[in-house]
PDB file of N, CA and C in Angstrom:
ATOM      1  N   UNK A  22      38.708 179.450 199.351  1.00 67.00           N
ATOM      2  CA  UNK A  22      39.995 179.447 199.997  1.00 67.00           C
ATOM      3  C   UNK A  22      40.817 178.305 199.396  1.00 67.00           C
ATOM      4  N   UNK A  23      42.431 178.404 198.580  1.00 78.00           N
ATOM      5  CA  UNK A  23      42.912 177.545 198.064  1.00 78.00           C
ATOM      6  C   UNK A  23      44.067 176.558 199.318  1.00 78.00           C
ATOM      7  N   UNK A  24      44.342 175.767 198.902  1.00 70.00           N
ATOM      8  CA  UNK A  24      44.549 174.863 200.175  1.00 70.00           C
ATOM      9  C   UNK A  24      46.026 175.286 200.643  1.00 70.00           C
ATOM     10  N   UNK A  25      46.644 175.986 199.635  1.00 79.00           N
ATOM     11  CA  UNK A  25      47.966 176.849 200.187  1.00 79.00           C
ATOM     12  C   UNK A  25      48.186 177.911 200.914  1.00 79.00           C
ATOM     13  N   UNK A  26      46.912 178.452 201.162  1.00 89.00           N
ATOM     14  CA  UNK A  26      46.195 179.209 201.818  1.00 89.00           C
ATOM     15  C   UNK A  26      46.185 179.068 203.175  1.00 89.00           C
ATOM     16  N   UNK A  27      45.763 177.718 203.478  1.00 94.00           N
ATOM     17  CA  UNK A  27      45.202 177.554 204.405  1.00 94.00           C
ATOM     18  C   UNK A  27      46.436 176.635 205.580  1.00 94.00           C
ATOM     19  N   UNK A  28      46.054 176.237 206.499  1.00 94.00           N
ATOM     20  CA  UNK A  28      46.468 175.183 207.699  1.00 94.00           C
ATOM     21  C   UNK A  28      45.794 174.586 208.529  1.00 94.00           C
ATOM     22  N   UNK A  29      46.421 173.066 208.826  1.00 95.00           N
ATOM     23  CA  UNK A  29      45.725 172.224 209.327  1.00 95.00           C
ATOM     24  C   UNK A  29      46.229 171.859 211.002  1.00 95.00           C
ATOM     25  N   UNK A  30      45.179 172.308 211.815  1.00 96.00           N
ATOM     26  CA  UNK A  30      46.069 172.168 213.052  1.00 96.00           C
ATOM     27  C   UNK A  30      45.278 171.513 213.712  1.00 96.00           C
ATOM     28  N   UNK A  31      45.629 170.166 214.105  1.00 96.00           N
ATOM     29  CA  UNK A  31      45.233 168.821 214.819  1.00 96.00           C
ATOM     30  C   UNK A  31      45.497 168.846 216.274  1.00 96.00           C
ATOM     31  N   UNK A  32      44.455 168.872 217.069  1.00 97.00           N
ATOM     32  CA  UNK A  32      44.908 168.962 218.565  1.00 97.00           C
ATOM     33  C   UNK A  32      45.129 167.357 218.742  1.00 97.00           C
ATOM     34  N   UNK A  33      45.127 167.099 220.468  1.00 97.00           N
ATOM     35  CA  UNK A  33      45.378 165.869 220.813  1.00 97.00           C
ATOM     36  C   UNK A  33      44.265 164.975 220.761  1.00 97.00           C
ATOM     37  N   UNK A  34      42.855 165.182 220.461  1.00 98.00           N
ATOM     38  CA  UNK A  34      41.995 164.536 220.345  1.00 98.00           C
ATOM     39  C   UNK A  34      41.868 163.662 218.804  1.00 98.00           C
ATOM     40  N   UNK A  35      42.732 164.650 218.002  1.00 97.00           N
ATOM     41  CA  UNK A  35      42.263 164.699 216.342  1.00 97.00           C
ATOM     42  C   UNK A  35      41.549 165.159 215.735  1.00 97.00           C
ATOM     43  N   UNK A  36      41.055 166.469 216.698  1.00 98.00           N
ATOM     44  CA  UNK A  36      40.476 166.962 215.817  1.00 98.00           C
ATOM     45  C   UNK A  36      40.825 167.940 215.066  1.00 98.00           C
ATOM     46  N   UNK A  37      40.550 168.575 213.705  1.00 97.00           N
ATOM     47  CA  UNK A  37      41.049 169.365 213.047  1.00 97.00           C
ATOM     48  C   UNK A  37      40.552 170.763 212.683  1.00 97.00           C
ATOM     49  N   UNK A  38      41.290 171.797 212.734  1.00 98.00           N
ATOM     50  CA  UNK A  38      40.988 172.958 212.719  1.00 98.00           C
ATOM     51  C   UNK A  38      41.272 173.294 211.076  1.00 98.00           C
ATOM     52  N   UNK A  39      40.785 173.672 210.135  1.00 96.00           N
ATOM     53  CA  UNK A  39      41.583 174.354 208.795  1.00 96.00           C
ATOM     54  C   UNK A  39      41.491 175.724 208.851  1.00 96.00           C
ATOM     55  N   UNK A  40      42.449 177.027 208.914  1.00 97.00           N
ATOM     56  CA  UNK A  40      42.093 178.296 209.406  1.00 97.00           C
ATOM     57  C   UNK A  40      43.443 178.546 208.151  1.00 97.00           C
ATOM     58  N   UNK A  41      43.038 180.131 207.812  1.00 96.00           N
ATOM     59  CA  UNK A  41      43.915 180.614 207.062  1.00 96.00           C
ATOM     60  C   UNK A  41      45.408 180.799 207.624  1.00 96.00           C
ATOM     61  N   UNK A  42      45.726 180.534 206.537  1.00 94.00           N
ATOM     62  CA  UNK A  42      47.629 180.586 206.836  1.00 94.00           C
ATOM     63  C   UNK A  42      48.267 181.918 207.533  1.00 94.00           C
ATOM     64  N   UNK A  43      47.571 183.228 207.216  1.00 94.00           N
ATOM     65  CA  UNK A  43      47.960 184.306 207.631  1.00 94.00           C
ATOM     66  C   UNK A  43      47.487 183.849 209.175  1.00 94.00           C
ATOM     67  N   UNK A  44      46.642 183.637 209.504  1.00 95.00           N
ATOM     68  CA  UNK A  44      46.226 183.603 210.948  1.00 95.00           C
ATOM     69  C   UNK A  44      47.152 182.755 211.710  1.00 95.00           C
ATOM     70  N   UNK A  45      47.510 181.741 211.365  1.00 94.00           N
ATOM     71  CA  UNK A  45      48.014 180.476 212.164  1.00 94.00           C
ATOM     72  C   UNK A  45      49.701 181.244 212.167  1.00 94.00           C
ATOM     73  N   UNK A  46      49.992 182.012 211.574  1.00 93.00           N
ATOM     74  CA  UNK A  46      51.408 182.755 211.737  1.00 93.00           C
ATOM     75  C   UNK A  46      51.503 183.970 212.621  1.00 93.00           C
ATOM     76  N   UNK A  47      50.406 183.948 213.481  1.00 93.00           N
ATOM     77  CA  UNK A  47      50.254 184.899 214.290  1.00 93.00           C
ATOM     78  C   UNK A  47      50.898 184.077 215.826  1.00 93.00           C
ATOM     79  N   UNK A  48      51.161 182.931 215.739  1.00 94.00           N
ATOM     80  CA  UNK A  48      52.317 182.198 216.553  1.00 94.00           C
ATOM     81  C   UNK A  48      53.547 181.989 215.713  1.00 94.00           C
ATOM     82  N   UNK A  49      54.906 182.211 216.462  1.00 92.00           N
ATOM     83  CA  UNK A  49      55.694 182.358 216.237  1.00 92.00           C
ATOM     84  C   UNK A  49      56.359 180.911 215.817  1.00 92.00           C
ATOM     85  N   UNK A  50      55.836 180.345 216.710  1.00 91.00           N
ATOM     86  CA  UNK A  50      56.474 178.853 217.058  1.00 91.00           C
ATOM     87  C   UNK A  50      55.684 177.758 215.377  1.00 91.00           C
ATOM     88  N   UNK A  51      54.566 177.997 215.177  1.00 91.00           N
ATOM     89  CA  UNK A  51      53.866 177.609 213.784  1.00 91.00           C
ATOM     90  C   UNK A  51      54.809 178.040 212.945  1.00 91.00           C
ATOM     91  N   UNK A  52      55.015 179.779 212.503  1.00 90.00           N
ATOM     92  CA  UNK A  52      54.903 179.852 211.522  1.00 90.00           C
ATOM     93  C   UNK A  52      56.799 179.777 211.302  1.00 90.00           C
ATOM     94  N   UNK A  53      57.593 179.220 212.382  1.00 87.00           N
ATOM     95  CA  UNK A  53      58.743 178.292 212.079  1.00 87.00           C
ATOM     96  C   UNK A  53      59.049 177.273 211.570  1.00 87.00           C
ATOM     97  N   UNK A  54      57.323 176.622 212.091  1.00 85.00           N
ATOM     98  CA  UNK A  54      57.498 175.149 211.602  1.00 85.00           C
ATOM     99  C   UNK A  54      57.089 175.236 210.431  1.00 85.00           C
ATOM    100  N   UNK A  55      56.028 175.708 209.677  1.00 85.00           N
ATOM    101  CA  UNK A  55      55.420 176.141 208.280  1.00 85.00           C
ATOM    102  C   UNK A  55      56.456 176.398 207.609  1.00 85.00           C
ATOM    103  N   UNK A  56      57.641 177.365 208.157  1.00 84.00           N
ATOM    104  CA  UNK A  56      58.398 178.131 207.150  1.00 84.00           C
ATOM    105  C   UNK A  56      60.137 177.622 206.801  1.00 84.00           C
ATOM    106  N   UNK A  57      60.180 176.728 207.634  1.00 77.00           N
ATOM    107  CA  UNK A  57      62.070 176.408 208.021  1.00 77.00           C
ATOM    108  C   UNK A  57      62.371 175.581 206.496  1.00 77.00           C
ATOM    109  N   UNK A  58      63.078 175.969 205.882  1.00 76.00           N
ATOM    110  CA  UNK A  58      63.720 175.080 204.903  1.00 76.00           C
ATOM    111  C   UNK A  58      63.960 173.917 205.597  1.00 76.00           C
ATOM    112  N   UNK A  59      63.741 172.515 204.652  1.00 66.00           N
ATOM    113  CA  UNK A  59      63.915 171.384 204.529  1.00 66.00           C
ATOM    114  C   UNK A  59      62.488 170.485 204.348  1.00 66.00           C
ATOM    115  N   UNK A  60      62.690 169.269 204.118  1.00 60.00           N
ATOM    116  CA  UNK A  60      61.877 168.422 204.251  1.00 60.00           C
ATOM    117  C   UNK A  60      60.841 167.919 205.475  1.00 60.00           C
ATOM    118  N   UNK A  61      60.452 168.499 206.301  1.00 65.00           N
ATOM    119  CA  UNK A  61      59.558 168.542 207.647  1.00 65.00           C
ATOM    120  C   UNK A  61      58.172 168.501 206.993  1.00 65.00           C
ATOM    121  N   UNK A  62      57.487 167.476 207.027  1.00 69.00           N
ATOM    122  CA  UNK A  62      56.016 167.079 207.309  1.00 69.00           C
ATOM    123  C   UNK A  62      55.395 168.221 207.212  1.00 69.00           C
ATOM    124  N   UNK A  63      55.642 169.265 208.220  1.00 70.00           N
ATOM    125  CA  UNK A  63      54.408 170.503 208.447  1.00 70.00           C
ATOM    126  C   UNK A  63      54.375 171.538 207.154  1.00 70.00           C
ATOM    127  N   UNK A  64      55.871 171.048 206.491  1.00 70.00           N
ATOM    128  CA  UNK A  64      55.794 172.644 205.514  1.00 70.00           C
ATOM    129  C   UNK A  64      55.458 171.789 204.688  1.00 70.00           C
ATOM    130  N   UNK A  65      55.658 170.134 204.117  1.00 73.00           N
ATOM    131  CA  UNK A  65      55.216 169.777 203.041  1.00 73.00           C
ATOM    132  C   UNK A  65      53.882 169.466 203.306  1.00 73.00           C
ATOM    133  N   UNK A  66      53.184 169.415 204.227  1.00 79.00           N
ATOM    134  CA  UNK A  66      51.482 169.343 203.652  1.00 79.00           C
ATOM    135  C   UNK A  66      51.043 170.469 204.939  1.00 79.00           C
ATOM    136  N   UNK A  67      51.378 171.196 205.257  1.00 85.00           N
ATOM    137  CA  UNK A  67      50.125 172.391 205.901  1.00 85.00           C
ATOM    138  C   UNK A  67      49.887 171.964 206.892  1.00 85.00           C
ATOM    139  N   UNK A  68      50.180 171.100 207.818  1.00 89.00           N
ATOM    140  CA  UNK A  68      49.379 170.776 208.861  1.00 89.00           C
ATOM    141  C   UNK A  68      49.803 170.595 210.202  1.00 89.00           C
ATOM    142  N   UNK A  69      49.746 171.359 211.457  1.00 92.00           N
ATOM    143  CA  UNK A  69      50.832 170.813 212.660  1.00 92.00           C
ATOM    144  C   UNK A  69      49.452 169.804 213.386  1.00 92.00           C
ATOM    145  N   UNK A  70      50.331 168.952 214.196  1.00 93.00           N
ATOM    146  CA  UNK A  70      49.806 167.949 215.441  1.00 93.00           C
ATOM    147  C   UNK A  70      49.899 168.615 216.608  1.00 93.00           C
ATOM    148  N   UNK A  71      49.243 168.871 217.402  1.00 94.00           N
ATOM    149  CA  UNK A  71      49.579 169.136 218.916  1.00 94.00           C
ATOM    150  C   UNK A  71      48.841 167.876 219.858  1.00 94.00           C
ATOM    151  N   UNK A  72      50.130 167.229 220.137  1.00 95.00           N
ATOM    152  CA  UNK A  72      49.331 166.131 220.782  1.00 95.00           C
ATOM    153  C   UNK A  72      48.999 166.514 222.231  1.00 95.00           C
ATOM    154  N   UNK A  73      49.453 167.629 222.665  1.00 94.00           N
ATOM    155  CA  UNK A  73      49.482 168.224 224.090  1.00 94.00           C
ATOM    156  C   UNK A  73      48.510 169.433 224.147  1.00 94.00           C
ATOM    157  N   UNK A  74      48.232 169.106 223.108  1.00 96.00           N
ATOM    158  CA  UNK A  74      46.792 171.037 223.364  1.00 96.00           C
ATOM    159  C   UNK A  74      45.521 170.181 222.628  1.00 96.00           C
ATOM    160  N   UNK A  75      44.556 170.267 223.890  1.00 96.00           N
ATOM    161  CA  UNK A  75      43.252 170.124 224.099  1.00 96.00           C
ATOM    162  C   UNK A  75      42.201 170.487 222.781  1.00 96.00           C
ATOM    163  N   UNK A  76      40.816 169.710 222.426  1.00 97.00           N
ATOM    164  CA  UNK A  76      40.419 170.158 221.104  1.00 97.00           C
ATOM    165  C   UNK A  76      39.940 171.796 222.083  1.00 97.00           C
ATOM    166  N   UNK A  77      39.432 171.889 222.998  1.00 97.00           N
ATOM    167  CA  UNK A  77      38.502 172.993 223.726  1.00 97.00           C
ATOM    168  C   UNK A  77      39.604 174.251 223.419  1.00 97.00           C
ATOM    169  N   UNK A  78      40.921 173.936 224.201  1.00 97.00           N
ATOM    170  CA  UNK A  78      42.350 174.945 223.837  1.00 97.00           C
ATOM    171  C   UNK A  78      42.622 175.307 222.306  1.00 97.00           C
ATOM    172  N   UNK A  79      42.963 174.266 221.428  1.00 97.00           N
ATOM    173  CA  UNK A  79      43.018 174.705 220.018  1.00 97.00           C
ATOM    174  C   UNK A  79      41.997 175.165 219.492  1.00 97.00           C
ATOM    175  N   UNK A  80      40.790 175.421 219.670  1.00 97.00           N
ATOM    176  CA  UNK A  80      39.917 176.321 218.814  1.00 97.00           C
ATOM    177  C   UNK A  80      39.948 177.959 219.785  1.00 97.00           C
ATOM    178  N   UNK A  81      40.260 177.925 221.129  1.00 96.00           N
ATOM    179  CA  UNK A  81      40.651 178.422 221.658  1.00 96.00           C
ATOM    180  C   UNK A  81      41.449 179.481 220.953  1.00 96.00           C
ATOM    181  N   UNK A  82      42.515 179.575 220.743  1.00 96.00           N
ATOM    182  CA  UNK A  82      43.877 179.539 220.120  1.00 96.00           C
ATOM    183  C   UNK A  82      43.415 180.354 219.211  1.00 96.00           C
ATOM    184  N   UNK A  83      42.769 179.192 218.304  1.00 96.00           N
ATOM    185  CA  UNK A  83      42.439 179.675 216.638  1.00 96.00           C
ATOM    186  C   UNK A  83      41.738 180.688 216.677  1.00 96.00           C
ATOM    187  N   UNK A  84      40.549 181.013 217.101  1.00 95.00           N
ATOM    188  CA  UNK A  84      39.818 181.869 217.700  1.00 95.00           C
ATOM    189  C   UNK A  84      40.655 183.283 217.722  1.00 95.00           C
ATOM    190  N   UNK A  85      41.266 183.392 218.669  1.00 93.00           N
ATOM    191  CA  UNK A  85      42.520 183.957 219.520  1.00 93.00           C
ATOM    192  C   UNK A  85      43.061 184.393 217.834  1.00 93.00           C
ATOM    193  N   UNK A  86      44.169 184.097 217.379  1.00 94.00           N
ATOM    194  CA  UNK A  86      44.663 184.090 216.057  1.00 94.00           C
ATOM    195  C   UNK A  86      43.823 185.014 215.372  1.00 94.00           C
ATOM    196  N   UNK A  87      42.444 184.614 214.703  1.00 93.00           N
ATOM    197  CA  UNK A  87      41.780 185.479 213.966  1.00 93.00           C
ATOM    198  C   UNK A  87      41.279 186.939 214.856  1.00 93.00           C
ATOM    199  N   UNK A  88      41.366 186.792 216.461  1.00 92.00           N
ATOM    200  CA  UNK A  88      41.002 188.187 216.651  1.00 92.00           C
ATOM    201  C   UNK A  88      42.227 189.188 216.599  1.00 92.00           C
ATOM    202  N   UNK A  89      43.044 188.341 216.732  1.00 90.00           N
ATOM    203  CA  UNK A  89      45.073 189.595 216.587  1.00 90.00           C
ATOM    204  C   UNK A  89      44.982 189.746 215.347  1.00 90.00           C
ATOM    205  N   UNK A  90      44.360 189.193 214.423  1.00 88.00           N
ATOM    206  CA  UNK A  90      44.334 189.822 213.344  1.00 88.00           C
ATOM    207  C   UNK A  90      43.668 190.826 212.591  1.00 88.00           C
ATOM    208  N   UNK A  91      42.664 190.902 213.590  1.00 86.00           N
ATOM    209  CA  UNK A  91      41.634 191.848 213.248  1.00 86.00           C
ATOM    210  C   UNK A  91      41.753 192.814 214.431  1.00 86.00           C
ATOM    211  N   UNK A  92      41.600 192.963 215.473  1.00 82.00           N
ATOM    212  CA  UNK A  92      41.771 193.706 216.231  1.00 82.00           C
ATOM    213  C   UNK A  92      43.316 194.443 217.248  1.00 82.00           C
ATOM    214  N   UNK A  93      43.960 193.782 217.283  1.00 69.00           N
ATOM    215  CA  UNK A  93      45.395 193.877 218.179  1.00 69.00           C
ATOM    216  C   UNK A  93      46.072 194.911 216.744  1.00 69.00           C
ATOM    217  N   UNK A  94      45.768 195.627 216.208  1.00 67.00           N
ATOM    218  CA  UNK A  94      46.443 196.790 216.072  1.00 67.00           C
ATOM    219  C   UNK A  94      46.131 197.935 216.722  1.00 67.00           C
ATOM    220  N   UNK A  95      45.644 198.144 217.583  1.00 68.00           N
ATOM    221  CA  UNK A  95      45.160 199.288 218.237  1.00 68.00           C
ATOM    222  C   UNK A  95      43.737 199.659 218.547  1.00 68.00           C
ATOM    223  N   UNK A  96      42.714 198.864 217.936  1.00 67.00           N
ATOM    224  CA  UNK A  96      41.013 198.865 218.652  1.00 67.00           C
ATOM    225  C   UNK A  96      41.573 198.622 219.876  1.00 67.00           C
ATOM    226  N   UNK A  97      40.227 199.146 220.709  1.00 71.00           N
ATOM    227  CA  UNK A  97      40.169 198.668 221.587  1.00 71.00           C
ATOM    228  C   UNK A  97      39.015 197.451 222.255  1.00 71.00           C
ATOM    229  N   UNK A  98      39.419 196.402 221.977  1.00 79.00           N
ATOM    230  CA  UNK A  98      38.701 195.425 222.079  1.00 79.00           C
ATOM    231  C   UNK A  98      38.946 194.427 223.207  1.00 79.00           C
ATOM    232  N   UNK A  99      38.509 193.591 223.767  1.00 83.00           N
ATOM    233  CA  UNK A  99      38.703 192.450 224.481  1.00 83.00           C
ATOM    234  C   UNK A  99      38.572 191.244 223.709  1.00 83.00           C
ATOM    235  N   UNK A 100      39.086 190.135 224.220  1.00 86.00           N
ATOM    236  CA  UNK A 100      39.359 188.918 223.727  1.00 86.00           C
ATOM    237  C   UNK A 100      39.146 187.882 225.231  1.00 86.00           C
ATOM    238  N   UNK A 101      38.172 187.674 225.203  1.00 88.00           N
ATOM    239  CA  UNK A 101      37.527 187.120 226.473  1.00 88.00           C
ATOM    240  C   UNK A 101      37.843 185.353 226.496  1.00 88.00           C
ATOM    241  N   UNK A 102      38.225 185.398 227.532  1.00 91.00           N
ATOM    242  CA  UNK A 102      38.860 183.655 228.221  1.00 91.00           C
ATOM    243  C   UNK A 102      38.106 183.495 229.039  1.00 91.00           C
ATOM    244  N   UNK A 103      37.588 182.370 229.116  1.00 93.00           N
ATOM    245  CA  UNK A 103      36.747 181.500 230.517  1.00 93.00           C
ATOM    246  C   UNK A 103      37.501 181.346 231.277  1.00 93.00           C
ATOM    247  N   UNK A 104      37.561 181.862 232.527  1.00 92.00           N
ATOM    248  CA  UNK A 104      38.338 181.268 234.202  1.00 92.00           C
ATOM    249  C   UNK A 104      38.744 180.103 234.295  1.00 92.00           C
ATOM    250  N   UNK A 105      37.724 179.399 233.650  1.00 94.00           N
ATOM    251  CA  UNK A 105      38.508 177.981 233.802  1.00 94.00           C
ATOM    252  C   UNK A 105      39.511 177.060 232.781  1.00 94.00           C
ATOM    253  N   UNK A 106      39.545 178.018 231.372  1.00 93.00           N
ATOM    254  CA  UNK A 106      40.526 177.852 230.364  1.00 93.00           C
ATOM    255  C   UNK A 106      41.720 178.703 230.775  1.00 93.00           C
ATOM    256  N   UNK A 107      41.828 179.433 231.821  1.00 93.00           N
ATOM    257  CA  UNK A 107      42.867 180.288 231.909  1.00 93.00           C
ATOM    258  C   UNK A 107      44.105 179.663 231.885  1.00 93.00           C
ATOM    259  N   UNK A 108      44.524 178.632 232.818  1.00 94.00           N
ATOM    260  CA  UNK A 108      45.758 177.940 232.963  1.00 94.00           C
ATOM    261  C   UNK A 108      46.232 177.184 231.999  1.00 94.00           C
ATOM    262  N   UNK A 109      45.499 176.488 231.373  1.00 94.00           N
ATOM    263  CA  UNK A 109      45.544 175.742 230.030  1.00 94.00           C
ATOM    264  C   UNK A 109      46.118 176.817 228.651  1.00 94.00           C
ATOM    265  N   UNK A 110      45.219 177.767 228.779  1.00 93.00           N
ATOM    266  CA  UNK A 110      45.585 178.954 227.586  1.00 93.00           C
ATOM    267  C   UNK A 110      47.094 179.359 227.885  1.00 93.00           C
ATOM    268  N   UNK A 111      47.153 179.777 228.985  1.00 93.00           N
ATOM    269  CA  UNK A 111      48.406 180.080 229.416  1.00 93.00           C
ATOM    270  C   UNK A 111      50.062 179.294 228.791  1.00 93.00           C
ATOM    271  N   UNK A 112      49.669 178.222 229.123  1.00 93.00           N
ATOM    272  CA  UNK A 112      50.512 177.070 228.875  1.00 93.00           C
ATOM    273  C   UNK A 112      50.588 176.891 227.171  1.00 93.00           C
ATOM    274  N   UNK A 113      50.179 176.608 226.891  1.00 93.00           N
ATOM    275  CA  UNK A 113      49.964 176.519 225.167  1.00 93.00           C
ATOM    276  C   UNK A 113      50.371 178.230 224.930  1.00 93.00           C
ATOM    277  N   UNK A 114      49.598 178.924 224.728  1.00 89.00           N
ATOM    278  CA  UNK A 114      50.310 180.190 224.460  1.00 89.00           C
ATOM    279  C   UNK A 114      51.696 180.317 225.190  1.00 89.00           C
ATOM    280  N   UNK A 115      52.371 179.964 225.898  1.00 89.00           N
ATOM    281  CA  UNK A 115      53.679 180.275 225.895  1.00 89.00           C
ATOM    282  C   UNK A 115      54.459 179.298 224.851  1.00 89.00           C
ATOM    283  N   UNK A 116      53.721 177.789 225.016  1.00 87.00           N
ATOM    284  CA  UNK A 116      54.510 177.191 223.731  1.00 87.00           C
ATOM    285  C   UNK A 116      54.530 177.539 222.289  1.00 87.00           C
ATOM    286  N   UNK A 117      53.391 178.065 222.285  1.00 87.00           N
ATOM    287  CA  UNK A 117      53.054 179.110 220.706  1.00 87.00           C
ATOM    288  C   UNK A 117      53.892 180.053 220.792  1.00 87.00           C
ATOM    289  N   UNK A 118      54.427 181.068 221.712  1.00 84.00           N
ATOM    290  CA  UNK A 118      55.000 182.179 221.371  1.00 84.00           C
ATOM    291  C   UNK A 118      53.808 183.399 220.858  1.00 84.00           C
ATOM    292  N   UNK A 119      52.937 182.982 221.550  1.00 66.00           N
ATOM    293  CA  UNK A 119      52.046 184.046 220.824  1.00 66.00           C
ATOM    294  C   UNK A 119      51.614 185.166 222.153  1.00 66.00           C
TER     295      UNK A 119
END
């Protein structure tokens, strides 16, 4: 995987996720920041911060991401959330736009 490829998405702990670029554009709100003309940090090196989404939520997420990509055209599949990530997921996915 070449590193243009890819993205770096840092929750609030620091920790880091590297997941393919097609995936991480499966939020709307990323693949604005990835894509907006100008000089912005995220499009010149690949990488967003979320200092407000949890490391447990961002792999969460990422997770999430690679299954809309594989499945959310029409399988019929589930994409299973823990009860107790529900409110948290919630919240972050509306700031994602996903």
């Amino acid at each position: 995987m070449r590193k243009e490829d890819t993205v770096k998405l840092i929750s609030a702990e620091g920790f880091e996720f590297i997941i393919h670029k097609e995936a991480a554009m499966v939020s709307q709100t990323i693949r604005n920041m990835l894509t907006s003309p100008g000089s912005f940090a995220e499009t010149q090196h690949g990488e967003v911060t979320f200092p407000e989404i949890s490391t447990t939520i961002l792999e969460k997420i990422c997770k999430y991401f690679y299954w809309n990509l594989q499945f959310a055209s029409g399988k019929e599949t589930e994409f299973h959330i823990e009860p107790e990530l529900t409110l948290e997921l919630m919240m972050a996915a509306n700031y994602l736009h996903t």
